JSON list of C-alpha atoms in Angstrom, two decimals:
[
{"chain": "A", "resi": 1067, "resn": "UNK", "atom": "CA", "xyz": [139.16, 112.52, 153.12]},
{"chain": "A", "resi": 1068, "resn": "UNK", "atom": "CA", "xyz": [136.73, 109.72, 153.76]},
{"chain": "A", "resi": 1069, "resn": "UNK", "atom": "CA", "xyz": [134.01, 111.59, 151.89]},
{"chain": "A", "resi": 1070, "resn": "UNK", "atom": "CA", "xyz": [136.33, 112.03, 148.96]},
{"chain": "A", "resi": 1071, "resn": "UNK", "atom": "CA", "xyz": [137.17, 108.32, 148.99]},
{"chain": "A", "resi": 1072, "resn": "UNK", "atom": "CA", "xyz": [133.48, 107.43, 149.02]},
{"chain": "A", "resi": 1073, "resn": "UNK", "atom": "CA", "xyz": [132.77, 109.68, 146.08]},
{"chain": "A", "resi": 1074, "resn": "UNK", "atom": "CA", "xyz": [135.69, 108.21, 144.15]},
{"chain": "A", "resi": 1075, "resn": "UNK", "atom": "CA", "xyz": [134.46, 104.66, 144.81]},
{"chain": "A", "resi": 1076, "resn": "UNK", "atom": "CA", "xyz": [130.95, 105.57, 143.71]},
{"chain": "A", "resi": 1077, "resn": "UNK", "atom": "CA", "xyz": [132.28, 107.22, 140.59]},
{"chain": "A", "resi": 1078, "resn": "UNK", "atom": "CA", "xyz": [134.09, 104.07, 139.42]},
{"chain": "A", "resi": 1079, "resn": "UNK", "atom": "CA", "xyz": [131.33, 101.59, 140.28]},
{"chain": "A", "resi": 1080, "resn": "UNK", "atom": "CA", "xyz": [128.41, 103.11, 138.36]},
{"chain": "A", "resi": 1081, "resn": "UNK", "atom": "CA", "xyz": [130.12, 103.16, 134.93]},
{"chain": "A", "resi": 1082, "resn": "UNK", "atom": "CA", "xyz": [131.00, 99.48, 135.45]},
{"chain": "A", "resi": 1083, "resn": "UNK", "atom": "CA", "xyz": [127.32, 98.63, 135.92]},
{"chain": "A", "resi": 1084, "resn": "UNK", "atom": "CA", "xyz": [126.42, 100.64, 132.85]},
{"chain": "A", "resi": 1085, "resn": "UNK", "atom": "CA", "xyz": [128.97, 98.71, 130.78]},
{"chain": "A", "resi": 1086, "resn": "UNK", "atom": "CA", "xyz": [127.50, 95.40, 131.93]},
{"chain": "A", "resi": 1087, "resn": "UNK", "atom": "CA", "xyz": [124.03, 96.46, 130.85]},
{"chain": "A", "resi": 1088, "resn": "UNK", "atom": "CA", "xyz": [125.38, 97.57, 127.50]},
{"chain": "A", "resi": 1089, "resn": "UNK", "atom": "CA", "xyz": [127.06, 94.21, 126.95]},
{"chain": "A", "resi": 1090, "resn": "UNK", "atom": "CA", "xyz": [123.89, 92.32, 127.81]},
{"chain": "A", "resi": 1091, "resn": "UNK", "atom": "CA", "xyz": [121.89, 94.38, 125.35]},
{"chain": "A", "resi": 1092, "resn": "UNK", "atom": "CA", "xyz": [124.28, 93.46, 122.51]},
{"chain": "A", "resi": 1093, "resn": "UNK", "atom": "CA", "xyz": [124.08, 89.70, 123.05]},
{"chain": "A", "resi": 1094, "resn": "UNK", "atom": "CA", "xyz": [121.28, 88.21, 120.95]},
{"chain": "A", "resi": 1095, "resn": "UNK", "atom": "CA", "xyz": [120.58, 84.52, 121.06]},
{"chain": "A", "resi": 1096, "resn": "UNK", "atom": "CA", "xyz": [118.05, 82.22, 119.44]},
{"chain": "A", "resi": 1097, "resn": "UNK", "atom": "CA", "xyz": [115.63, 80.02, 121.39]},
{"chain": "A", "resi": 1098, "resn": "UNK", "atom": "CA", "xyz": [118.30, 77.34, 121.86]},
{"chain": "A", "resi": 1099, "resn": "UNK", "atom": "CA", "xyz": [120.78, 79.77, 123.40]},
{"chain": "A", "resi": 1100, "resn": "UNK", "atom": "CA", "xyz": [122.90, 80.01, 120.28]},
{"chain": "A", "resi": 1101, "resn": "UNK", "atom": "CA", "xyz": [124.16, 83.47, 119.20]},
{"chain": "A", "resi": 1102, "resn": "UNK", "atom": "CA", "xyz": [122.40, 84.83, 116.15]},
{"chain": "A", "resi": 1103, "resn": "UNK", "atom": "CA", "xyz": [124.87, 84.97, 113.27]},
{"chain": "A", "resi": 1104, "resn": "UNK", "atom": "CA", "xyz": [122.29, 85.88, 110.67]},
{"chain": "A", "resi": 1105, "resn": "UNK", "atom": "CA", "xyz": [121.30, 89.10, 108.91]},
{"chain": "A", "resi": 1106, "resn": "UNK", "atom": "CA", "xyz": [118.19, 91.03, 109.89]},
{"chain": "A", "resi": 1107, "resn": "UNK", "atom": "CA", "xyz": [115.90, 89.12, 107.52]},
{"chain": "A", "resi": 1108, "resn": "UNK", "atom": "CA", "xyz": [116.84, 85.75, 109.03]},
{"chain": "A", "resi": 1109, "resn": "UNK", "atom": "CA", "xyz": [116.43, 87.20, 112.50]},
{"chain": "A", "resi": 1110, "resn": "UNK", "atom": "CA", "xyz": [112.88, 88.17, 111.60]},
{"chain": "A", "resi": 1111, "resn": "UNK", "atom": "CA", "xyz": [112.32, 84.64, 110.34]},
{"chain": "A", "resi": 1112, "resn": "UNK", "atom": "CA", "xyz": [113.59, 83.27, 113.65]},
{"chain": "A", "resi": 1113, "resn": "UNK", "atom": "CA", "xyz": [111.08, 85.38, 115.54]},
{"chain": "A", "resi": 1114, "resn": "UNK", "atom": "CA", "xyz": [108.19, 84.28, 113.30]},
{"chain": "A", "resi": 1115, "resn": "UNK", "atom": "CA", "xyz": [109.31, 80.67, 113.44]},
{"chain": "A", "resi": 1116, "resn": "UNK", "atom": "CA", "xyz": [109.47, 80.71, 117.24]},
{"chain": "A", "resi": 1117, "resn": "UNK", "atom": "CA", "xyz": [105.93, 82.06, 117.41]},
{"chain": "A", "resi": 1118, "resn": "UNK", "atom": "CA", "xyz": [104.80, 79.41, 114.93]},
{"chain": "A", "resi": 1119, "resn": "UNK", "atom": "CA", "xyz": [106.41, 76.67, 117.01]},
{"chain": "A", "resi": 1120, "resn": "UNK", "atom": "CA", "xyz": [104.50, 77.84, 120.06]},
{"chain": "A", "resi": 1121, "resn": "UNK", "atom": "CA", "xyz": [101.23, 77.75, 118.12]},
{"chain": "A", "resi": 1122, "resn": "UNK", "atom": "CA", "xyz": [101.95, 74.33, 116.61]},
{"chain": "A", "resi": 1123, "resn": "UNK", "atom": "CA", "xyz": [102.95, 72.99, 120.00]},
{"chain": "A", "resi": 1124, "resn": "UNK", "atom": "CA", "xyz": [99.57, 73.98, 121.42]},
{"chain": "A", "resi": 1125, "resn": "UNK", "atom": "CA", "xyz": [97.72, 72.16, 118.67]},
{"chain": "A", "resi": 1126, "resn": "UNK", "atom": "CA", "xyz": [99.73, 69.22, 117.48]},
{"chain": "A", "resi": 1127, "resn": "UNK", "atom": "CA", "xyz": [103.09, 68.60, 119.06]},
{"chain": "A", "resi": 1128, "resn": "UNK", "atom": "CA", "xyz": [103.09, 69.21, 122.80]},
{"chain": "A", "resi": 1129, "resn": "UNK", "atom": "CA", "xyz": [100.44, 67.24, 124.68]},
{"chain": "A", "resi": 1130, "resn": "UNK", "atom": "CA", "xyz": [99.14, 67.98, 128.13]},
{"chain": "A", "resi": 1131, "resn": "UNK", "atom": "CA", "xyz": [101.19, 66.91, 131.13]},
{"chain": "A", "resi": 1132, "resn": "UNK", "atom": "CA", "xyz": [100.88, 63.26, 131.97]},
{"chain": "A", "resi": 1133, "resn": "UNK", "atom": "CA", "xyz": [99.49, 62.26, 128.55]},
{"chain": "A", "resi": 1134, "resn": "UNK", "atom": "CA", "xyz": [102.71, 62.23, 126.52]},
{"chain": "A", "resi": 1135, "resn": "UNK", "atom": "CA", "xyz": [103.59, 59.54, 124.00]},
{"chain": "A", "resi": 1136, "resn": "UNK", "atom": "CA", "xyz": [105.63, 59.54, 120.84]},
{"chain": "A", "resi": 1137, "resn": "UNK", "atom": "CA", "xyz": [105.42, 58.31, 117.27]},
{"chain": "A", "resi": 1138, "resn": "UNK", "atom": "CA", "xyz": [107.84, 55.40, 117.02]},
{"chain": "A", "resi": 1139, "resn": "UNK", "atom": "CA", "xyz": [109.42, 56.27, 113.69]},
{"chain": "A", "resi": 1140, "resn": "UNK", "atom": "CA", "xyz": [108.88, 60.03, 113.30]},
{"chain": "A", "resi": 1141, "resn": "UNK", "atom": "CA", "xyz": [110.76, 63.18, 114.29]},
{"chain": "A", "resi": 1142, "resn": "UNK", "atom": "CA", "xyz": [109.92, 66.87, 114.02]},
{"chain": "A", "resi": 1143, "resn": "UNK", "atom": "CA", "xyz": [112.59, 69.15, 112.55]},
{"chain": "A", "resi": 1144, "resn": "UNK", "atom": "CA", "xyz": [112.14, 72.88, 113.16]},
{"chain": "A", "resi": 1145, "resn": "UNK", "atom": "CA", "xyz": [114.15, 76.07, 112.83]},
{"chain": "A", "resi": 1146, "resn": "UNK", "atom": "CA", "xyz": [115.27, 75.35, 109.27]},
{"chain": "A", "resi": 1147, "resn": "UNK", "atom": "CA", "xyz": [115.82, 78.17, 106.77]},
{"chain": "A", "resi": 1148, "resn": "UNK", "atom": "CA", "xyz": [112.76, 78.97, 104.68]},
{"chain": "A", "resi": 1149, "resn": "UNK", "atom": "CA", "xyz": [114.93, 78.40, 101.61]},
{"chain": "A", "resi": 1150, "resn": "UNK", "atom": "CA", "xyz": [115.67, 74.75, 102.53]},
{"chain": "A", "resi": 1151, "resn": "UNK", "atom": "CA", "xyz": [114.61, 72.21, 99.90]},
{"chain": "A", "resi": 1152, "resn": "UNK", "atom": "CA", "xyz": [113.31, 68.67, 100.27]},
{"chain": "A", "resi": 1153, "resn": "UNK", "atom": "CA", "xyz": [116.58, 67.33, 98.85]},
{"chain": "A", "resi": 1154, "resn": "UNK", "atom": "CA", "xyz": [118.61, 69.25, 101.43]},
{"chain": "A", "resi": 1155, "resn": "UNK", "atom": "CA", "xyz": [116.48, 67.87, 104.25]},
{"chain": "A", "resi": 1156, "resn": "UNK", "atom": "CA", "xyz": [116.82, 64.32, 102.96]},
{"chain": "A", "resi": 1157, "resn": "UNK", "atom": "CA", "xyz": [120.59, 64.78, 102.60]},
{"chain": "A", "resi": 1158, "resn": "UNK", "atom": "CA", "xyz": [120.72, 65.91, 106.23]},
{"chain": "A", "resi": 1159, "resn": "UNK", "atom": "CA", "xyz": [119.48, 62.47, 107.33]},
{"chain": "A", "resi": 1160, "resn": "UNK", "atom": "CA", "xyz": [121.14, 60.35, 104.64]},
{"chain": "A", "resi": 1161, "resn": "UNK", "atom": "CA", "xyz": [123.58, 58.81, 107.13]},
{"chain": "A", "resi": 1162, "resn": "UNK", "atom": "CA", "xyz": [120.78, 57.97, 109.56]},
{"chain": "A", "resi": 1163, "resn": "UNK", "atom": "CA", "xyz": [118.81, 55.66, 107.32]},
{"chain": "A", "resi": 1164, "resn": "UNK", "atom": "CA", "xyz": [116.10, 55.57, 104.65]},
{"chain": "A", "resi": 1165, "resn": "UNK", "atom": "CA", "xyz": [113.40, 58.23, 104.97]},
{"chain": "A", "resi": 1166, "resn": "UNK", "atom": "CA", "xyz": [110.06, 56.63, 104.18]},
{"chain": "A", "resi": 1167, "resn": "UNK", "atom": "CA", "xyz": [108.07, 59.86, 104.30]},
{"chain": "A", "resi": 1168, "resn": "UNK", "atom": "CA", "xyz": [108.91, 63.57, 104.41]},
{"chain": "A", "resi": 1169, "resn": "UNK", "atom": "CA", "xyz": [106.20, 66.16, 105.01]},
{"chain": "A", "resi": 1170, "resn": "UNK", "atom": "CA", "xyz": [107.01, 69.83, 104.73]},
{"chain": "A", "resi": 1171, "resn": "UNK", "atom": "CA", "xyz": [104.84, 72.38, 106.53]},
{"chain": "A", "resi": 1172, "resn": "UNK", "atom": "CA", "xyz": [103.94, 75.33, 104.31]},
{"chain": "A", "resi": 1173, "resn": "UNK", "atom": "CA", "xyz": [102.28, 78.69, 104.69]},
{"chain": "A", "resi": 1174, "resn": "UNK", "atom": "CA", "xyz": [98.63, 78.28, 103.60]},
{"chain": "A", "resi": 1175, "resn": "UNK", "atom": "CA", "xyz": [98.50, 81.60, 101.76]},
{"chain": "A", "resi": 1176, "resn": "UNK", "atom": "CA", "xyz": [101.71, 81.30, 99.71]},
{"chain": "A", "resi": 1177, "resn": "UNK", "atom": "CA", "xyz": [102.59, 77.62, 99.81]},
{"chain": "A", "resi": 1178, "resn": "UNK", "atom": "CA", "xyz": [106.16, 78.50, 100.78]},
{"chain": "A", "resi": 1179, "resn": "UNK", "atom": "CA", "xyz": [108.12, 76.30, 103.19]},
{"chain": "A", "resi": 1180, "resn": "UNK", "atom": "CA", "xyz": [107.86, 77.53, 106.79]},
{"chain": "A", "resi": 1181, "resn": "UNK", "atom": "CA", "xyz": [110.95, 75.87, 108.27]},
{"chain": "A", "resi": 1182, "resn": "UNK", "atom": "CA", "xyz": [109.20, 72.87, 109.83]},
{"chain": "A", "resi": 1183, "resn": "UNK", "atom": "CA", "xyz": [109.11, 69.26, 108.60]},
{"chain": "A", "resi": 1184, "resn": "UNK", "atom": "CA", "xyz": [108.00, 65.81, 109.77]},
{"chain": "A", "resi": 1185, "resn": "UNK", "atom": "CA", "xyz": [110.47, 63.04, 108.94]},
{"chain": "A", "resi": 1186, "resn": "UNK", "atom": "CA", "xyz": [109.40, 59.39, 109.11]},
{"chain": "A", "resi": 1187, "resn": "UNK", "atom": "CA", "xyz": [112.02, 56.63, 109.10]},
{"chain": "A", "resi": 1188, "resn": "UNK", "atom": "CA", "xyz": [111.63, 52.93, 108.38]},
{"chain": "A", "resi": 1189, "resn": "UNK", "atom": "CA", "xyz": [112.78, 51.83, 111.83]},
{"chain": "A", "resi": 1190, "resn": "UNK", "atom": "CA", "xyz": [112.47, 53.22, 115.35]},
{"chain": "A", "resi": 1191, "resn": "UNK", "atom": "CA", "xyz": [116.23, 52.94, 116.01]},
{"chain": "A", "resi": 1192, "resn": "UNK", "atom": "CA", "xyz": [116.83, 55.54, 113.32]},
{"chain": "A", "resi": 1193, "resn": "UNK", "atom": "CA", "xyz": [114.85, 58.09, 115.33]},
{"chain": "A", "resi": 1194, "resn": "UNK", "atom": "CA", "xyz": [117.31, 57.74, 118.23]},
{"chain": "A", "resi": 1195, "resn": "UNK", "atom": "CA", "xyz": [120.22, 58.40, 115.87]},
{"chain": "A", "resi": 1196, "resn": "UNK", "atom": "CA", "xyz": [118.42, 61.31, 114.23]},
{"chain": "A", "resi": 1197, "resn": "UNK", "atom": "CA", "xyz": [118.08, 63.05, 117.60]},
{"chain": "A", "resi": 1198, "resn": "UNK", "atom": "CA", "xyz": [121.86, 63.44, 117.66]},
{"chain": "A", "resi": 1199, "resn": "UNK", "atom": "CA", "xyz": [121.48, 66.04, 114.89]},
{"chain": "A", "resi": 1200, "resn": "UNK", "atom": "CA", "xyz": [119.67, 68.35, 117.29]},
{"chain": "A", "resi": 1201, "resn": "UNK", "atom": "CA", "xyz": [121.48, 71.69, 117.28]},
{"chain": "A", "resi": 1202, "resn": "UNK", "atom": "CA", "xyz": [123.13, 71.06, 113.90]},
{"chain": "A", "resi": 1203, "resn": "UNK", "atom": "CA", "xyz": [123.77, 74.16, 111.84]},
{"chain": "A", "resi": 1204, "resn": "UNK", "atom": "CA", "xyz": [121.81, 74.32, 108.58]},
{"chain": "A", "resi": 1205, "resn": "UNK", "atom": "CA", "xyz": [122.63, 77.38, 106.54]},
{"chain": "A", "resi": 1206, "resn": "UNK", "atom": "CA", "xyz": [122.85, 80.17, 109.11]},
{"chain": "A", "resi": 1207, "resn": "UNK", "atom": "CA", "xyz": [120.44, 78.55, 111.56]},
{"chain": "A", "resi": 1208, "resn": "UNK", "atom": "CA", "xyz": [120.63, 75.88, 114.26]},
{"chain": "A", "resi": 1209, "resn": "UNK", "atom": "CA", "xyz": [117.89, 73.29, 113.77]},
{"chain": "A", "resi": 1210, "resn": "UNK", "atom": "CA", "xyz": [115.85, 71.51, 116.43]},
{"chain": "A", "resi": 1211, "resn": "UNK", "atom": "CA", "xyz": [115.27, 67.75, 116.09]},
{"chain": "A", "resi": 1212, "resn": "UNK", "atom": "CA", "xyz": [112.88, 66.08, 118.52]},
{"chain": "A", "resi": 1213, "resn": "UNK", "atom": "CA", "xyz": [110.57, 63.10, 118.72]},
{"chain": "A", "resi": 1214, "resn": "UNK", "atom": "CA", "xyz": [107.14, 63.63, 117.25]},
{"chain": "A", "resi": 1215, "resn": "UNK", "atom": "CA", "xyz": [104.78, 63.65, 120.18]},
{"chain": "A", "resi": 1216, "resn": "UNK", "atom": "CA", "xyz": [101.18, 62.47, 119.97]},
{"chain": "A", "resi": 1217, "resn": "UNK", "atom": "CA", "xyz": [98.62, 64.77, 121.51]},
{"chain": "A", "resi": 1218, "resn": "UNK", "atom": "CA", "xyz": [96.36, 62.74, 123.79]},
{"chain": "A", "resi": 1219, "resn": "UNK", "atom": "CA", "xyz": [94.19, 65.46, 125.23]},
{"chain": "A", "resi": 1220, "resn": "UNK", "atom": "CA", "xyz": [90.91, 64.48, 126.73]},
{"chain": "A", "resi": 1221, "resn": "UNK", "atom": "CA", "xyz": [88.69, 65.12, 123.78]},
{"chain": "A", "resi": 1222, "resn": "UNK", "atom": "CA", "xyz": [85.34, 63.56, 123.09]},
{"chain": "A", "resi": 1223, "resn": "UNK", "atom": "CA", "xyz": [85.43, 62.06, 119.63]},
{"chain": "A", "resi": 1224, "resn": "UNK", "atom": "CA", "xyz": [82.31, 60.08, 120.26]},
{"chain": "A", "resi": 1225, "resn": "UNK", "atom": "CA", "xyz": [78.75, 61.20, 120.89]},
{"chain": "A", "resi": 1226, "resn": "UNK", "atom": "CA", "xyz": [76.33, 60.48, 123.72]},
{"chain": "A", "resi": 1227, "resn": "UNK", "atom": "CA", "xyz": [73.88, 59.48, 121.02]},
{"chain": "A", "resi": 1228, "resn": "UNK", "atom": "CA", "xyz": [75.14, 58.66, 117.56]},
{"chain": "A", "resi": 1229, "resn": "UNK", "atom": "CA", "xyz": [73.84, 61.28, 115.09]},
{"chain": "A", "resi": 1230, "resn": "UNK", "atom": "CA", "xyz": [70.96, 60.02, 113.03]},
{"chain": "A", "resi": 1231, "resn": "UNK", "atom": "CA", "xyz": [71.10, 59.99, 109.29]},
{"chain": "A", "resi": 1232, "resn": "UNK", "atom": "CA", "xyz": [69.33, 62.95, 107.68]},
{"chain": "A", "resi": 1233, "resn": "UNK", "atom": "CA", "xyz": [67.33, 62.23, 104.53]},
{"chain": "A", "resi": 1234, "resn": "UNK", "atom": "CA", "xyz": [68.96, 63.81, 101.50]},
{"chain": "A", "resi": 1235, "resn": "UNK", "atom": "CA", "xyz": [72.19, 64.59, 103.36]},
{"chain": "A", "resi": 1236, "resn": "UNK", "atom": "CA", "xyz": [75.26, 62.83, 101.98]},
{"chain": "A", "resi": 1237, "resn": "UNK", "atom": "CA", "xyz": [77.81, 64.36, 104.36]},
{"chain": "A", "resi": 1238, "resn": "UNK", "atom": "CA", "xyz": [79.93, 62.72, 107.06]},
{"chain": "A", "resi": 1239, "resn": "UNK", "atom": "CA", "xyz": [82.03, 63.89, 109.98]},
{"chain": "A", "resi": 1240, "resn": "UNK", "atom": "CA", "xyz": [85.52, 62.34, 110.18]},
{"chain": "A", "resi": 1241, "resn": "UNK", "atom": "CA", "xyz": [87.39, 62.88, 113.45]},
{"chain": "A", "resi": 1242, "resn": "UNK", "atom": "CA", "xyz": [90.52, 61.81, 115.35]},
{"chain": "A", "resi": 1243, "resn": "UNK", "atom": "CA", "xyz": [92.63, 62.45, 112.27]},
{"chain": "A", "resi": 1244, "resn": "UNK", "atom": "CA", "xyz": [96.39, 62.54, 112.46]},
{"chain": "A", "resi": 1245, "resn": "UNK", "atom": "CA", "xyz": [97.66, 66.13, 112.47]},
{"chain": "A", "resi": 1246, "resn": "UNK", "atom": "CA", "xyz": [99.67, 65.67, 109.26]},
{"chain": "A", "resi": 1247, "resn": "UNK", "atom": "CA", "xyz": [96.82, 64.24, 107.16]},
{"chain": "A", "resi": 1248, "resn": "UNK", "atom": "CA", "xyz": [96.16, 66.17, 103.93]},
{"chain": "A", "resi": 1249, "resn": "UNK", "atom": "CA", "xyz": [93.10, 66.42, 101.72]},
{"chain": "A", "resi": 1250, "resn": "UNK", "atom": "CA", "xyz": [94.78, 64.12, 99.18]},
{"chain": "A", "resi": 1251, "resn": "UNK", "atom": "CA", "xyz": [95.30, 61.53, 101.94]},
{"chain": "A", "resi": 1252, "resn": "UNK", "atom": "CA", "xyz": [91.61, 61.71, 102.83]},
{"chain": "A", "resi": 1253, "resn": "UNK", "atom": "CA", "xyz": [90.47, 61.36, 99.23]},
{"chain": "A", "resi": 1254, "resn": "UNK", "atom": "CA", "xyz": [92.76, 58.37, 98.77]},
{"chain": "A", "resi": 1255, "resn": "UNK", "atom": "CA", "xyz": [91.48, 56.71, 101.95]},
{"chain": "A", "resi": 1256, "resn": "UNK", "atom": "CA", "xyz": [87.87, 57.04, 100.74]},
{"chain": "A", "resi": 1257, "resn": "UNK", "atom": "CA", "xyz": [88.69, 56.26, 97.11]},
{"chain": "A", "resi": 1258, "resn": "UNK", "atom": "CA", "xyz": [85.88, 53.68, 96.93]},
{"chain": "A", "resi": 1259, "resn": "UNK", "atom": "CA", "xyz": [83.36, 56.50, 97.38]},
{"chain": "A", "resi": 1260, "resn": "UNK", "atom": "CA", "xyz": [82.47, 59.38, 95.10]},
{"chain": "A", "resi": 1261, "resn": "UNK", "atom": "CA", "xyz": [83.50, 62.60, 96.85]},
{"chain": "A", "resi": 1262, "resn": "UNK", "atom": "CA", "xyz": [82.27, 66.02, 95.85]},
{"chain": "A", "resi": 1263, "resn": "UNK", "atom": "CA", "xyz": [84.23, 68.03, 98.44]},
{"chain": "A", "resi": 1264, "resn": "UNK", "atom": "CA", "xyz": [86.43, 67.75, 101.54]},
{"chain": "A", "resi": 1265, "resn": "UNK", "atom": "CA", "xyz": [86.33, 70.45, 104.21]},
{"chain": "A", "resi": 1266, "resn": "UNK", "atom": "CA", "xyz": [89.42, 69.95, 106.33]},
{"chain": "A", "resi": 1267, "resn": "UNK", "atom": "CA", "xyz": [89.32, 72.03, 109.53]},
{"chain": "A", "resi": 1268, "resn": "UNK", "atom": "CA", "xyz": [92.46, 74.18, 109.82]},
{"chain": "A", "resi": 1269, "resn": "UNK", "atom": "CA", "xyz": [93.65, 76.53, 112.51]},
{"chain": "A", "resi": 1270, "resn": "UNK", "atom": "CA", "xyz": [93.19, 80.08, 111.22]},
{"chain": "A", "resi": 1271, "resn": "UNK", "atom": "CA", "xyz": [96.49, 81.26, 112.68]},
{"chain": "A", "resi": 1272, "resn": "UNK", "atom": "CA", "xyz": [98.90, 78.42, 111.92]},
{"chain": "A", "resi": 1273, "resn": "UNK", "atom": "CA", "xyz": [97.17, 76.59, 109.06]},
{"chain": "A", "resi": 1274, "resn": "UNK", "atom": "CA", "xyz": [97.66, 73.32, 110.96]},
{"chain": "A", "resi": 1275, "resn": "UNK", "atom": "CA", "xyz": [94.96, 70.67, 110.89]},
{"chain": "A", "resi": 1276, "resn": "UNK", "atom": "CA", "xyz": [92.56, 70.62, 113.84]},
{"chain": "A", "resi": 1277, "resn": "UNK", "atom": "CA", "xyz": [92.17, 66.85, 113.54]},
{"chain": "A", "resi": 1278, "resn": "UNK", "atom": "CA", "xyz": [88.78, 66.56, 111.84]},
{"chain": "A", "resi": 1279, "resn": "UNK", "atom": "CA", "xyz": [86.97, 67.25, 108.59]},
{"chain": "A", "resi": 1280, "resn": "UNK", "atom": "CA", "xyz": [83.60, 67.00, 106.83]},
{"chain": "A", "resi": 1281, "resn": "UNK", "atom": "CA", "xyz": [83.19, 65.15, 103.57]},
{"chain": "A", "resi": 1282, "resn": "UNK", "atom": "CA", "xyz": [80.37, 65.70, 101.08]},
{"chain": "A", "resi": 1283, "resn": "UNK", "atom": "CA", "xyz": [79.66, 62.61, 98.98]},
{"chain": "A", "resi": 1284, "resn": "UNK", "atom": "CA", "xyz": [77.85, 62.51, 95.66]},
{"chain": "A", "resi": 1285, "resn": "UNK", "atom": "CA", "xyz": [75.32, 59.86, 96.62]},
{"chain": "A", "resi": 1286, "resn": "UNK", "atom": "CA", "xyz": [74.00, 57.72, 99.45]},
{"chain": "A", "resi": 1287, "resn": "UNK", "atom": "CA", "xyz": [75.93, 54.62, 98.40]},
{"chain": "A", "resi": 1288, "resn": "UNK", "atom": "CA", "xyz": [79.21, 56.51, 98.68]},
{"chain": "A", "resi": 1289, "resn": "UNK", "atom": "CA", "xyz": [78.26, 57.76, 102.14]},
{"chain": "A", "resi": 1290, "resn": "UNK", "atom": "CA", "xyz": [77.41, 54.28, 103.38]},
{"chain": "A", "resi": 1291, "resn": "UNK", "atom": "CA", "xyz": [80.63, 52.88, 101.93]},
{"chain": "A", "resi": 1292, "resn": "UNK", "atom": "CA", "xyz": [82.59, 55.49, 103.89]},
{"chain": "A", "resi": 1293, "resn": "UNK", "atom": "CA", "xyz": [80.72, 54.67, 107.11]},
{"chain": "A", "resi": 1294, "resn": "UNK", "atom": "CA", "xyz": [82.15, 51.14, 106.98]},
{"chain": "A", "resi": 1295, "resn": "UNK", "atom": "CA", "xyz": [85.57, 52.60, 107.79]},
{"chain": "A", "resi": 1296, "resn": "UNK", "atom": "CA", "xyz": [84.47, 53.89, 111.20]},
{"chain": "A", "resi": 1297, "resn": "UNK", "atom": "CA", "xyz": [87.12, 53.08, 113.88]},
{"chain": "A", "resi": 1298, "resn": "UNK", "atom": "CA", "xyz": [89.53, 51.65, 111.29]},
{"chain": "A", "resi": 1299, "resn": "UNK", "atom": "CA", "xyz": [93.17, 52.75, 111.32]},
{"chain": "A", "resi": 1300, "resn": "UNK", "atom": "CA", "xyz": [94.16, 55.74, 109.20]},
{"chain": "A", "resi": 1301, "resn": "UNK", "atom": "CA", "xyz": [97.68, 57.16, 109.51]},
{"chain": "A", "resi": 1302, "resn": "UNK", "atom": "CA", "xyz": [98.18, 55.35, 112.80]},
{"chain": "A", "resi": 1303, "resn": "UNK", "atom": "CA", "xyz": [94.92, 56.44, 114.44]},
{"chain": "A", "resi": 1304, "resn": "UNK", "atom": "CA", "xyz": [91.41, 54.99, 114.71]},
{"chain": "A", "resi": 1305, "resn": "UNK", "atom": "CA", "xyz": [89.18, 57.43, 112.85]},
{"chain": "A", "resi": 1306, "resn": "UNK", "atom": "CA", "xyz": [85.71, 58.36, 114.03]},
{"chain": "A", "resi": 1307, "resn": "UNK", "atom": "CA", "xyz": [83.15, 58.55, 111.23]},
{"chain": "A", "resi": 1308, "resn": "UNK", "atom": "CA", "xyz": [79.57, 59.64, 111.79]},
{"chain": "A", "resi": 1309, "resn": "UNK", "atom": "CA", "xyz": [76.69, 61.12, 109.85]},
{"chain": "A", "resi": 1310, "resn": "UNK", "atom": "CA", "xyz": [77.03, 64.88, 109.66]},
{"chain": "A", "resi": 1311, "resn": "UNK", "atom": "CA", "xyz": [74.80, 66.80, 112.06]},
{"chain": "A", "resi": 1312, "resn": "UNK", "atom": "CA", "xyz": [72.39, 69.11, 110.32]},
{"chain": "A", "resi": 1313, "resn": "UNK", "atom": "CA", "xyz": [72.48, 72.76, 111.43]},
{"chain": "A", "resi": 1314, "resn": "UNK", "atom": "CA", "xyz": [68.84, 73.14, 110.55]},
{"chain": "A", "resi": 1315, "resn": "UNK", "atom": "CA", "xyz": [66.34, 72.53, 113.35]}
]
């Protein structure tokens, strides 16, 4: 009788465990713990967007431990639908306050919006209010709103010996750039010089700026004019400008 009771108990317990596993397998949540209420295509976007956020965080958003600081008037908004427009993003923050600058991150190959944007307000208090929109539903997705962190990794922007000017070379290295600086921003900053090309260093995987570029000027006067801006503020950071190092020995 005891053996029979043991067998009966075992027989009822195992199916219960199986049902629990089955229930766990059916529950799908996004990276904020919210259940996915989207079709398969949006779920694929969520997976790609999460991977992109990890890559961006390594390069531009998440600094090393103990070196964290934030932009006073800027937030990062991620997890938005790829179909979101600039107007929809501005409308999202219309009750927070005036948006002085909105920068949409796009795929480098197609130019399509990738669900990530940098929103700059006129005052720092607006950032605190904007953070309350974290977890808000936009379309069929729950967005993430967080302060824009400044990466302060220990990187050597200077040189042990300043590179010497090479005769006939009209190129310059420009470092310590803000992560959201575009080629148009660079050309506008050096508008007093004649520029033939700008080679902005981008991460091959994410398309995000690596924080430096090389500029080819048309003549020596333009190069020297650009050198005067060394250590001046550009998009909130002191840029490092030096003569380009020749690869030829």
